[in-house]
Coordinates of C-alpha atoms in Angstrom, one line a residue:
X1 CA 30.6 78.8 46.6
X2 CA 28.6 76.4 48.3
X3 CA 28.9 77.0 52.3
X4 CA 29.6 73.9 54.1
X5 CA 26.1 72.9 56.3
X6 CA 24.2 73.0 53.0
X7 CA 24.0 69.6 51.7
X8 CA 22.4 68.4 48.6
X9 CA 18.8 66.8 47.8
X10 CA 20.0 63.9 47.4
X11 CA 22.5 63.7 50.7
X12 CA 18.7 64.8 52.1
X13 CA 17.0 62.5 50.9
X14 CA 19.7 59.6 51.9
X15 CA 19.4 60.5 55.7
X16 CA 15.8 60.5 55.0
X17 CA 15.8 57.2 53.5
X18 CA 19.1 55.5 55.7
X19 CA 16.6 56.5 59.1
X20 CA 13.8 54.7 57.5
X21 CA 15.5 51.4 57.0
X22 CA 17.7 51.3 59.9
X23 CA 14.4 52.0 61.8
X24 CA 12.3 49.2 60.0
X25 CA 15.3 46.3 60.6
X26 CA 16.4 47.2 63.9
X27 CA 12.2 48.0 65.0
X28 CA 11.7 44.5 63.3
X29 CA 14.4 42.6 64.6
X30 CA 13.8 44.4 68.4
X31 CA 10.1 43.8 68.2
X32 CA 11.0 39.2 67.8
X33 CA 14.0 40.0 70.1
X34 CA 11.6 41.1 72.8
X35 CA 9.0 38.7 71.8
X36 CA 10.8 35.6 71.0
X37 CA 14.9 36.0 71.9
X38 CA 16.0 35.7 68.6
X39 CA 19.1 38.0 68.7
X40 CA 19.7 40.4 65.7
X41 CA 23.0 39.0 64.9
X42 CA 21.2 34.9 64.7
X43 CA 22.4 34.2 60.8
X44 CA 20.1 31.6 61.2
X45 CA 17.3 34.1 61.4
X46 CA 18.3 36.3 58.8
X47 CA 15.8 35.3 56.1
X48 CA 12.9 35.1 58.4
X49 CA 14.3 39.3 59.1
X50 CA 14.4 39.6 55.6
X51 CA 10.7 38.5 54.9
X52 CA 9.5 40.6 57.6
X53 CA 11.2 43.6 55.9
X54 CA 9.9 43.0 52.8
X55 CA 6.3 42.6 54.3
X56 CA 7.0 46.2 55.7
X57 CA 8.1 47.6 52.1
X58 CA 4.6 45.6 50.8
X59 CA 3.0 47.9 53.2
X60 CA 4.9 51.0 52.6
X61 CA 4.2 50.6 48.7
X62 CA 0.3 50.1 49.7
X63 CA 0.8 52.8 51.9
X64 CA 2.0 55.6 49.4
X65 CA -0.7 54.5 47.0
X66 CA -3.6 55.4 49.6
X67 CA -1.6 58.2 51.6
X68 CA -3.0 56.3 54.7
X69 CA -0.5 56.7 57.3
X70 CA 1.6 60.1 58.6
X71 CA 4.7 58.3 59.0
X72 CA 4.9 57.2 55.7
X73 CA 3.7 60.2 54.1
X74 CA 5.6 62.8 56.5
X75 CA 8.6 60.7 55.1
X76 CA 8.2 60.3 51.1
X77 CA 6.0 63.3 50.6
X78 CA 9.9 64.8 51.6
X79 CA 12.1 62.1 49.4
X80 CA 9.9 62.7 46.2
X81 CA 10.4 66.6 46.8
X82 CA 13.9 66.4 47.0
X83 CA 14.1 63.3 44.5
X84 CA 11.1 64.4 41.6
X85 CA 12.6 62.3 38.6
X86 CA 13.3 58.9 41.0
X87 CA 10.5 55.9 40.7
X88 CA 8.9 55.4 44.2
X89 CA 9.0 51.4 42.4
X90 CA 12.8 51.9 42.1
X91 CA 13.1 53.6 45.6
X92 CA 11.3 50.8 47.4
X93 CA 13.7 47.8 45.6
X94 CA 16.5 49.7 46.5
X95 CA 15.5 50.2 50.3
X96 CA 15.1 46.1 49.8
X97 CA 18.7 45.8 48.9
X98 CA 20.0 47.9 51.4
X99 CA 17.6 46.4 54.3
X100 CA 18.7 42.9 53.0
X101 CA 22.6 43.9 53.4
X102 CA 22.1 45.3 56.8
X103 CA 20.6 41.7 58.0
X104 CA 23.1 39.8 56.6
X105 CA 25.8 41.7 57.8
X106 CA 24.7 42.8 61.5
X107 CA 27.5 44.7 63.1
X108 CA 29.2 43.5 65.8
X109 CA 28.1 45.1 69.0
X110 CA 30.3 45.0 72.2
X111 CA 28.5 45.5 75.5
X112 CA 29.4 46.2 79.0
X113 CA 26.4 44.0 80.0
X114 CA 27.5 40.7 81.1
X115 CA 26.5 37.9 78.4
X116 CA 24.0 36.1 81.3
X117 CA 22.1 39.7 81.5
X118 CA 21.4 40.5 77.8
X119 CA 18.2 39.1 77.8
X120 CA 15.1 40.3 75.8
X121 CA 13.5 41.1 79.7
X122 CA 16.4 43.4 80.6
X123 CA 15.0 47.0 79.4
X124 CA 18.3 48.8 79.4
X125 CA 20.3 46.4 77.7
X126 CA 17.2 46.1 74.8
X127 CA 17.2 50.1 75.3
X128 CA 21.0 50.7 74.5
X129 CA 20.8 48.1 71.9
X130 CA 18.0 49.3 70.1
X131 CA 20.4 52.7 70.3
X132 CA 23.2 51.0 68.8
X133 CA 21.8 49.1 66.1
X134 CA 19.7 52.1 64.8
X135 CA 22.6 53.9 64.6
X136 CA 24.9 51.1 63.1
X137 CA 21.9 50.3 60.8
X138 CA 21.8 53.9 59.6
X139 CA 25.7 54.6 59.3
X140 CA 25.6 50.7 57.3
X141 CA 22.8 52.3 55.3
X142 CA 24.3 55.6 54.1
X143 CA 27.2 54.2 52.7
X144 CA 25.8 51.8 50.8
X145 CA 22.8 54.2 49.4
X146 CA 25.7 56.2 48.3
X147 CA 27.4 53.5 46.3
X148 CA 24.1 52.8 44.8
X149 CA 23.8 55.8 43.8
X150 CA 26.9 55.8 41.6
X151 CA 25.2 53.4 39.6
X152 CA 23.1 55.8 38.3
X153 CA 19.9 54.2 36.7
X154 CA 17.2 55.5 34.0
X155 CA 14.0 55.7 35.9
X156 CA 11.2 54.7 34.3
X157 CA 8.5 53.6 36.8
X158 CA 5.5 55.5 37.9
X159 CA 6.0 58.9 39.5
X160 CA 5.3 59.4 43.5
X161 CA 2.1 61.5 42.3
X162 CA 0.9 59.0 39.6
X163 CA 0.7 56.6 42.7
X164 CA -2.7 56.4 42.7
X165 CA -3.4 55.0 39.6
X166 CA -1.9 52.0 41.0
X167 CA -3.3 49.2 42.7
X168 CA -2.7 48.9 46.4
X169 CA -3.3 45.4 46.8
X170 CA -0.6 44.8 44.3
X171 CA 2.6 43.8 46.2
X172 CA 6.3 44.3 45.3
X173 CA 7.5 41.8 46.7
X174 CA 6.1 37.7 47.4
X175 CA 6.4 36.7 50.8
X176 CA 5.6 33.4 51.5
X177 CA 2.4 34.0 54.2
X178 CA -0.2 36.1 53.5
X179 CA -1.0 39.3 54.3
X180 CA -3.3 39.9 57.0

């Protein structure tokens, strides 16, 4: 029998791919908080978050074709191990999906900071809630990964070590603005 602490490829490569997003939305969504003010939970600012994630994935997909930077080879170098038969294609709309339902549905976080002291200039409350949210985000993004997954879907897209027959300036996914 299987002893407990083992757990499967594919629980593996969920954490693996739950940290990613959680830390692409909340990094995103810190990044104009600190910059701006724009709060994470602002639904009117949810589709400006979402087109900043996709512009991430545009890069990550880039990214994997050229092998050009550790973080996103140190990450999908382990996924497609533990995932060989999934589409990097299919793996990158998913992450979409799940990225998208984590910015539309920001969780509700209480604070023992008084509301006139949550301000993007106060680097312990943008400390704690960059904490929270990651963790939130990656909780959110585990779950849902695993009701994907249910699904079940007959990949047919290119294989993570095919990707570099592809063309990098090829993007997944149109976001109005170019890239720069």
């Amino acid at each position: 029998s299987k002893h407990m602490s083992e757990i499967t490829a594919t629980q593996q490569a969920r954490n693996l791919l739950a940290d990613f997003i959680a830390q692409a939305v909340c990094g995103t969504q810190i990044a104009i908080f600190c910059q701006i003010g724009y709060r994470y939970d602002d639904a009117s600012k949810a589709n400006m978050y979402i087109g900043f994630f996709a512009k991430y994935l545009n890069d990550t997909w880039r990214n994997m074709i050229l092998k050009d930077d550790p973080y996103i080879n140190e990450v999908f170098d382990q996924v497609f191990v533990l995932l060989p038969h999934e589409s990097p294609l299919c793996v990158i709309h998913k992450l979409f999906d799940v990225g998208r339902v984590l910015i539309k549905e920001p969780p509700p976080i209480g604070s023992s900071t008084p509301k006139a002291l949550q301000t993007n200039t106060n680097e312990a409350y943008v400390n704690t809630l960059r904490t929270m949210l990651t963790y939130f985000y990656t909780e959110h993004a585990k779950s849902i990964l695993e009701e994907l997954e249910k699904g079940g879907h007959n990949c047919t897209g290119p294989k993570y070590d095919a990707l570099h027959n592809e063309d990098p300036n090829q993007v997944v996914f149109n976001v109005s603005g170019n890239r720069t």
